[in-house]
mmCIF file of N, CA and C in Angstrom:
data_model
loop_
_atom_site.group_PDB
_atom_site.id
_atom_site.type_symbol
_atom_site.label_atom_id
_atom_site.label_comp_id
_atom_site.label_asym_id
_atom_site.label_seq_id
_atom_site.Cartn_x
_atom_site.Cartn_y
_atom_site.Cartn_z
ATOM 1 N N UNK P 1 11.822 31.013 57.979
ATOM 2 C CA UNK P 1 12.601 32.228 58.025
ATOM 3 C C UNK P 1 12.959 32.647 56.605
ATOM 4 N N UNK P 2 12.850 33.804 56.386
ATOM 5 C CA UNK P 2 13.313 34.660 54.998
ATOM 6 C C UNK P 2 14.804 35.652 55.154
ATOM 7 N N UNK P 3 15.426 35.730 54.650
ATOM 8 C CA UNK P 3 16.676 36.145 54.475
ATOM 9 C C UNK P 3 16.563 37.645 53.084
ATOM 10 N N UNK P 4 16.722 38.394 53.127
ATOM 11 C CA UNK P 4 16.550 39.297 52.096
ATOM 12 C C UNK P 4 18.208 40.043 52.490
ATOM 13 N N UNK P 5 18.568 39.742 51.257
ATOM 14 C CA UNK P 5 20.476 40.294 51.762
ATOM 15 C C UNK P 5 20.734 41.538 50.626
ATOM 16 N N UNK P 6 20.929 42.596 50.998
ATOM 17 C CA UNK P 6 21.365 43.533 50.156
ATOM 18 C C UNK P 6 23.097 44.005 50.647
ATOM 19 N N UNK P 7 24.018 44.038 49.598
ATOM 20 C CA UNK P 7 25.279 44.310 49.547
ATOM 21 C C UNK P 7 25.831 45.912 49.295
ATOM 22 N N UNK P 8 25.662 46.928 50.241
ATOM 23 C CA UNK P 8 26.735 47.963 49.551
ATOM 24 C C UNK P 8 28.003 48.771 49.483
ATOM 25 N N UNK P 9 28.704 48.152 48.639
ATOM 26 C CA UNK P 9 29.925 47.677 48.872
ATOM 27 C C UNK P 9 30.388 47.068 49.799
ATOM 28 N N UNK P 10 30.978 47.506 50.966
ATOM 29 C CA UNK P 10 31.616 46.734 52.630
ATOM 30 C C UNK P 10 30.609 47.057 53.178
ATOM 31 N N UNK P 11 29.286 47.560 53.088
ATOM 32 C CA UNK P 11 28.045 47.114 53.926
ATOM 33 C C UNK P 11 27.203 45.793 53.596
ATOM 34 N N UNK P 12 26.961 45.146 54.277
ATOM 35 C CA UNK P 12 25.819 43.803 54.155
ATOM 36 C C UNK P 12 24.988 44.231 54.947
ATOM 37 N N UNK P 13 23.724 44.239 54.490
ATOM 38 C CA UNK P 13 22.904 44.355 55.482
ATOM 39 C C UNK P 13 21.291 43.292 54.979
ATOM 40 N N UNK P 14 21.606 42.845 56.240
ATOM 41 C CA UNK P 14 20.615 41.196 56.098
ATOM 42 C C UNK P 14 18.688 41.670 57.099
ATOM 43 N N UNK P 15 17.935 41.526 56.401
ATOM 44 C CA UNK P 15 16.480 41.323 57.081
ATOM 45 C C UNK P 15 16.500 40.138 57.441
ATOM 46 N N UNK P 16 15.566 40.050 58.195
ATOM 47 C CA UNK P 16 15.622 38.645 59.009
ATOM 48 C C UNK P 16 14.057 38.521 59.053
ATOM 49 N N UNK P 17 13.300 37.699 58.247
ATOM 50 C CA UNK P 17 11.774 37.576 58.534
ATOM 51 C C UNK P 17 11.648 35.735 59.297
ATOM 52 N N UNK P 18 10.759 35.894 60.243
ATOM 53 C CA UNK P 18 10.321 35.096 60.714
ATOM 54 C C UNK P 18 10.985 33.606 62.133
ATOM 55 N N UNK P 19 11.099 33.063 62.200
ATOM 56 C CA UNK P 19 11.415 32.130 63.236
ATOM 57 C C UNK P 19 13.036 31.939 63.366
ATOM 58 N N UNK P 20 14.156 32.553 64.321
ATOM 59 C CA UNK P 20 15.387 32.168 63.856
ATOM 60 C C UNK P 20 15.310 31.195 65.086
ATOM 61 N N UNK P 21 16.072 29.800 65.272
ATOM 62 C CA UNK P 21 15.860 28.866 65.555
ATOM 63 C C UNK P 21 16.672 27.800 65.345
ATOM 64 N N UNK P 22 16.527 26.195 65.960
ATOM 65 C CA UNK P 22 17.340 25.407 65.472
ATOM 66 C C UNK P 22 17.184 24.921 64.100
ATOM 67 N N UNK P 23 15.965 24.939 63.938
ATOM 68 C CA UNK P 23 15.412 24.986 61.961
ATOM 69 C C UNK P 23 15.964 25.871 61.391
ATOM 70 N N UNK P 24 15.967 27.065 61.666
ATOM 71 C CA UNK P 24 16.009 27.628 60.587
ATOM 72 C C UNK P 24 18.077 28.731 60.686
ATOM 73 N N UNK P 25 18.650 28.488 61.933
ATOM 74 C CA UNK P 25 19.932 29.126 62.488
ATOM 75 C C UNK P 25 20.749 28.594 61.072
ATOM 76 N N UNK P 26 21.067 27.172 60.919
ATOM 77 C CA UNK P 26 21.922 26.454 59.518
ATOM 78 C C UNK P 26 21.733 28.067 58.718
ATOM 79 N N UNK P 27 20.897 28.030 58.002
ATOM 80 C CA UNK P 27 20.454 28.836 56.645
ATOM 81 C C UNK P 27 21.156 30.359 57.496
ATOM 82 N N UNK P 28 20.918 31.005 58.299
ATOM 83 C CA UNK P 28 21.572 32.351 58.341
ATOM 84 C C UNK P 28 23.075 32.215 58.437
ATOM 85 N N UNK P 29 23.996 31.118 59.095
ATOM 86 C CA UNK P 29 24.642 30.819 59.409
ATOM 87 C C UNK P 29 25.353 30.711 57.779
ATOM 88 N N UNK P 30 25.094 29.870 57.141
ATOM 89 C CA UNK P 30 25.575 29.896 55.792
ATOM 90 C C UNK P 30 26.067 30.760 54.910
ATOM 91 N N UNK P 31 24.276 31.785 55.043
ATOM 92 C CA UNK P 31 24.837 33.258 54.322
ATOM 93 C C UNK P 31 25.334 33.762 55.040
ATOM 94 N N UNK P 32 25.930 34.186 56.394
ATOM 95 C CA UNK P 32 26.737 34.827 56.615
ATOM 96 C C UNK P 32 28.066 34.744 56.547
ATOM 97 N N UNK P 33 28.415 33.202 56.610
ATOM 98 C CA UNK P 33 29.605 32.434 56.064
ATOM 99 C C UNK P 33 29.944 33.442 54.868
ATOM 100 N N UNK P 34 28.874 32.727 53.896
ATOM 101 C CA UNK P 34 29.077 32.723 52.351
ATOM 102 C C UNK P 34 29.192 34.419 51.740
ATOM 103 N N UNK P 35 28.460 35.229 52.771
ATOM 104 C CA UNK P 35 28.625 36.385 51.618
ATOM 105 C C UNK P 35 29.806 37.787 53.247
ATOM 106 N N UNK P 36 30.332 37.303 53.878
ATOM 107 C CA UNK P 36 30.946 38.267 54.871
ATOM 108 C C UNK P 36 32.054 38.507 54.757
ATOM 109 N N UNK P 37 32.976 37.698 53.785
ATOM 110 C CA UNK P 37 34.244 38.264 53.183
ATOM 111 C C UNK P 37 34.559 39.492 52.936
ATOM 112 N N UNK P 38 35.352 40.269 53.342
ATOM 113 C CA UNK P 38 35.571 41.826 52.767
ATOM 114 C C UNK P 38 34.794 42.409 53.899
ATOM 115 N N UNK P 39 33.562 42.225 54.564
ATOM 116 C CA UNK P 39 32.475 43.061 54.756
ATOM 117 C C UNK P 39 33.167 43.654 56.153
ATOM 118 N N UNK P 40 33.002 44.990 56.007
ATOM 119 C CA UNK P 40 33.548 45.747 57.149
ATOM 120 C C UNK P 40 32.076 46.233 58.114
ATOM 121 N N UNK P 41 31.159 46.269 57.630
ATOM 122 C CA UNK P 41 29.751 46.281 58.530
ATOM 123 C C UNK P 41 28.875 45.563 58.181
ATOM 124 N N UNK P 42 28.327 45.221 59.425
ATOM 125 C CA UNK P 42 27.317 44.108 59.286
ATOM 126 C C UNK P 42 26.156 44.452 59.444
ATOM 127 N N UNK P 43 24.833 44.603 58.683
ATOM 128 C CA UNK P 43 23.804 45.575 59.816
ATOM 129 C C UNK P 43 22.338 44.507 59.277
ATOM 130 N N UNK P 44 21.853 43.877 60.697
ATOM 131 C CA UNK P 44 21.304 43.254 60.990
ATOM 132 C C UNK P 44 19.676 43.518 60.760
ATOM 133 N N UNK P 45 18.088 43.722 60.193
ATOM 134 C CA UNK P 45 17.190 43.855 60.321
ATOM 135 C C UNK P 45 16.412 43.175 61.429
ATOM 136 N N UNK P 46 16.187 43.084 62.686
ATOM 137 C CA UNK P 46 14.934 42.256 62.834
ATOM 138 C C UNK P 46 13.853 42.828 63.559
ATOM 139 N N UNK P 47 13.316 43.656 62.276
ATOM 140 C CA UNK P 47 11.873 44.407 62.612
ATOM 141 C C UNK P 47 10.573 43.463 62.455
ATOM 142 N N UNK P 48 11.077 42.095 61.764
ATOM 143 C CA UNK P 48 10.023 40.906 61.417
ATOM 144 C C UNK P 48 10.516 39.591 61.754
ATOM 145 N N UNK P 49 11.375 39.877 63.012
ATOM 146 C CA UNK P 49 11.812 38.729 63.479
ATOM 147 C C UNK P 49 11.333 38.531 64.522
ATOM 148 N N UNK P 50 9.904 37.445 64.864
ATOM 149 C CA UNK P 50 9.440 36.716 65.563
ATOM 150 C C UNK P 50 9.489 35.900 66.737
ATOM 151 N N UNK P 51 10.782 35.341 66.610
ATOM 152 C CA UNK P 51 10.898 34.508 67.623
ATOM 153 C C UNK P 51 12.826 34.120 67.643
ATOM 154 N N UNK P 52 13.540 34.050 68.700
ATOM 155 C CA UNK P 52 15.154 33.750 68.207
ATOM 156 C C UNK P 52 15.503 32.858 69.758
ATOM 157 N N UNK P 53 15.472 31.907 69.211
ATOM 158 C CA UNK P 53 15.961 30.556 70.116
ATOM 159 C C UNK P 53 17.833 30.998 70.405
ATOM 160 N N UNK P 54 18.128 29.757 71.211
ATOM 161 C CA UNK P 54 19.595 29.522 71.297
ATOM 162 C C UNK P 54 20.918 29.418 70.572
ATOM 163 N N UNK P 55 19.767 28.578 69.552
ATOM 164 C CA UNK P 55 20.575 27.896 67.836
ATOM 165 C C UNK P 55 20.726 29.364 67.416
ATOM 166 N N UNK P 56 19.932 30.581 67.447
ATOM 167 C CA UNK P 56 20.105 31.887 66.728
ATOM 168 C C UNK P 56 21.263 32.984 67.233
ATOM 169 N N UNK P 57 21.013 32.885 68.474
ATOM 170 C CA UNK P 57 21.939 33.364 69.271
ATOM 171 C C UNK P 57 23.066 32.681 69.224
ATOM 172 N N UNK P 58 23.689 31.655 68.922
ATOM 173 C CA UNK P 58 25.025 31.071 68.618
ATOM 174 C C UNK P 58 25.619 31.725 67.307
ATOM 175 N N UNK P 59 24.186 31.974 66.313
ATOM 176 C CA UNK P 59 24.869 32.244 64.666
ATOM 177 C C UNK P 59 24.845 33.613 65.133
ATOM 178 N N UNK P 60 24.615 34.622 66.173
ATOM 179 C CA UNK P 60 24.844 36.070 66.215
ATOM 180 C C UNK P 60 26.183 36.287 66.999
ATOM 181 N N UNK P 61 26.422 35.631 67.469
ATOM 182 C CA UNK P 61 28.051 35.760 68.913
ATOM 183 C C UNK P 61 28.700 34.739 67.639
ATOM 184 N N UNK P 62 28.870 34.288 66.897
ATOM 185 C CA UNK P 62 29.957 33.467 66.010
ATOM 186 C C UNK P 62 30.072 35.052 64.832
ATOM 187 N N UNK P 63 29.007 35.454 64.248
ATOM 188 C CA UNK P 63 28.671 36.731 63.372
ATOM 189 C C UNK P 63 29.943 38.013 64.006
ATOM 190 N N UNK P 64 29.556 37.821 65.539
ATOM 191 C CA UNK P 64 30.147 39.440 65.601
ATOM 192 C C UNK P 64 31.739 38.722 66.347
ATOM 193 N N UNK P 65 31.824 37.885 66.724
ATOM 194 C CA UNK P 65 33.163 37.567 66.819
ATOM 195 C C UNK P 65 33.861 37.568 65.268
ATOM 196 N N UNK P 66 34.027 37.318 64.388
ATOM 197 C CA UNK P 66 34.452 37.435 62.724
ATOM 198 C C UNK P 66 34.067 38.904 62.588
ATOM 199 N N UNK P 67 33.101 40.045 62.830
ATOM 200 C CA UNK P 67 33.000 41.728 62.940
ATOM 201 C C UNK P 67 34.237 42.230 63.752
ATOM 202 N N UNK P 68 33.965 41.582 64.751
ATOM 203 C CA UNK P 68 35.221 42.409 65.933
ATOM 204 C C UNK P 68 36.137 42.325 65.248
ATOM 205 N N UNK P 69 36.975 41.829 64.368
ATOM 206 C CA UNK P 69 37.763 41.736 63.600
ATOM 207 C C UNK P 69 38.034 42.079 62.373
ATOM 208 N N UNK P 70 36.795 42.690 61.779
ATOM 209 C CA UNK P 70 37.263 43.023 60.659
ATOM 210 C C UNK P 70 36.195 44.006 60.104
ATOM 211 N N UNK P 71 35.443 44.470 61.737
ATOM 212 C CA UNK P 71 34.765 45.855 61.480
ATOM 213 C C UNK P 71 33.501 45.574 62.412
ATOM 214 N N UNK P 72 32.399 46.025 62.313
ATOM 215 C CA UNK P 72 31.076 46.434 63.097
ATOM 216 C C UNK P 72 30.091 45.662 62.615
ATOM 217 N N UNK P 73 29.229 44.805 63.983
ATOM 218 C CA UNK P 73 27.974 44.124 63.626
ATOM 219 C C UNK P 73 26.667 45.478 64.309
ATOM 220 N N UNK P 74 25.676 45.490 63.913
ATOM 221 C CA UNK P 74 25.106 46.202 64.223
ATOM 222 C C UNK P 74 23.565 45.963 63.721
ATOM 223 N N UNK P 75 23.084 45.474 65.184
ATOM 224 C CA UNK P 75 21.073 45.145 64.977
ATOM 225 C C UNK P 75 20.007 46.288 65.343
ATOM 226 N N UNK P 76 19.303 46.434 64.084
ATOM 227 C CA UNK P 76 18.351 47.166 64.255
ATOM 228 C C UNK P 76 17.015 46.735 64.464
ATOM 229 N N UNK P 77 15.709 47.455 64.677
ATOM 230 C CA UNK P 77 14.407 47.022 64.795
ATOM 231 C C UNK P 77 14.246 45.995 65.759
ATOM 232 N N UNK P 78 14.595 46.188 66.758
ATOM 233 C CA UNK P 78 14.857 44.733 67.658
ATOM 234 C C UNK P 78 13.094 45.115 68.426
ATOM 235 N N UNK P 79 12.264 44.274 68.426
ATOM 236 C CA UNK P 79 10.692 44.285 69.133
ATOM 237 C C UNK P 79 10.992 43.847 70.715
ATOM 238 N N UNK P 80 9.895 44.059 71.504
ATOM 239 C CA UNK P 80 10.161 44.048 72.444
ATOM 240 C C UNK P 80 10.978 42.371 73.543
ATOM 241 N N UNK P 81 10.246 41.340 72.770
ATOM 242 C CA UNK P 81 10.396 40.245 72.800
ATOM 243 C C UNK P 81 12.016 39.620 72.835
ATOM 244 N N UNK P 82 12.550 40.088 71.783
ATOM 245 C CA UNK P 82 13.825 39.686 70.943
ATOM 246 C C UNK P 82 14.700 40.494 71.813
ATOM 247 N N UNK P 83 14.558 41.403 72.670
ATOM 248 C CA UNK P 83 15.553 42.571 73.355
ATOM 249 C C UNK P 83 15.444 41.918 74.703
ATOM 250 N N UNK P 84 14.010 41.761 75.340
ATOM 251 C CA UNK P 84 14.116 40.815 76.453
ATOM 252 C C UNK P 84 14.914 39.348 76.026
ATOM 253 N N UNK P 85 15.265 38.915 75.580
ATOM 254 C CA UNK P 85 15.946 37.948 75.447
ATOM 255 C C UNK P 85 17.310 37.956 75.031
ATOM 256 N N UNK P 86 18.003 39.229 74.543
ATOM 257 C CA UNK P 86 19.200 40.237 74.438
ATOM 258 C C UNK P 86 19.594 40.443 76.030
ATOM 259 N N UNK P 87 18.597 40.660 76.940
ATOM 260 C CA UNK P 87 18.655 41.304 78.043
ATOM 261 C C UNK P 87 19.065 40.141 79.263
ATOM 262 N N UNK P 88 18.342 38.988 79.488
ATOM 263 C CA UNK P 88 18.599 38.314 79.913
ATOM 264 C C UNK P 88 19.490 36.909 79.791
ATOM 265 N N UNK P 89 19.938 37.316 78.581
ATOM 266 C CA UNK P 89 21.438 36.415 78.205
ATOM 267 C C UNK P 89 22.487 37.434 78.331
ATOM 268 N N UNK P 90 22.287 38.443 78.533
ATOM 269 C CA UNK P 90 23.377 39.474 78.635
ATOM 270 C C UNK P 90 23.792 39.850 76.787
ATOM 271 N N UNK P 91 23.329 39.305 75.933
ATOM 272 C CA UNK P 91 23.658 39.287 74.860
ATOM 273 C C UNK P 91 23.678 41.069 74.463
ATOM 274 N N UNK P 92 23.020 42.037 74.760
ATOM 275 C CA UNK P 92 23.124 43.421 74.846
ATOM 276 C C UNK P 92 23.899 43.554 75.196
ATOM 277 N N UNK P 93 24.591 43.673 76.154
ATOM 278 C CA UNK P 93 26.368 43.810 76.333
ATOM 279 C C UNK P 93 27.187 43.601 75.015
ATOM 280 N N UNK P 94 27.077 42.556 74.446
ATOM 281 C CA UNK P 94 28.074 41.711 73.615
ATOM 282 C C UNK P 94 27.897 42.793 72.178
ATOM 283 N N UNK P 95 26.381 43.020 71.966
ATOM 284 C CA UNK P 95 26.014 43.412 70.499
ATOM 285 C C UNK P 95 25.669 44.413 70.532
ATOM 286 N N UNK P 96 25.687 45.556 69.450
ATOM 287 C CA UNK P 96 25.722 46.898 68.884
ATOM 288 C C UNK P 96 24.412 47.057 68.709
ATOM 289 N N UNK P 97 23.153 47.394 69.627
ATOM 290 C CA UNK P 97 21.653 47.264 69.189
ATOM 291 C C UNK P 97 21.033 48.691 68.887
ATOM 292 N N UNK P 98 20.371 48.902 68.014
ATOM 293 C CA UNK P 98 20.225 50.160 67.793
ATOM 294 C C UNK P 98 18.148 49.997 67.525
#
């Protein structure tokens, strides 16, 4: 998985390339820790995100619980794959998908 993080001002907005997962969930989980201070929107890329296990979906419902609070998570480019799996965890309910 690749992480490409651009900051402007209280926007973060994170790409997400490749496998999010129990390998690779730690590492997004971190930077979102590490750089979400201040950040009043969160805006998510995954137009090159491949594949998103359980481990990924824990670091996205921990992500927008810390948003609900201190502003807006919001995923874009979601492929067809990654939305069926939004869909049948109910996780579309929970998250801002655009």
């Amino acid at each position: 998985m690749e992480i490409k993080k651009v900051q402007d001002g209280k926007t973060l907005n994170l790409v997400i390339e490749g496998r999010l997962d129990t390998i690779t969930a730690p590492a997004l989980e971190a930077e979102i820790k590490a750089s979400i201070s201040g950040v009043e929107k969160l805006i998510m890329d995954f137009a090159k995100l491949e594949y998103l296990s359980s481990a990924g979906l824990r670091v996205l419902l921990a992500a927008q619980k810390v948003m609900n609070r201190q502003g807006e998570m919001i995923i874009r480019n979601v492929n067809e794959t990654i939305a069926e799996i939004f869909e049948v965890t109910g996780f579309c309910d929970i998250l801002t998908i655009e």
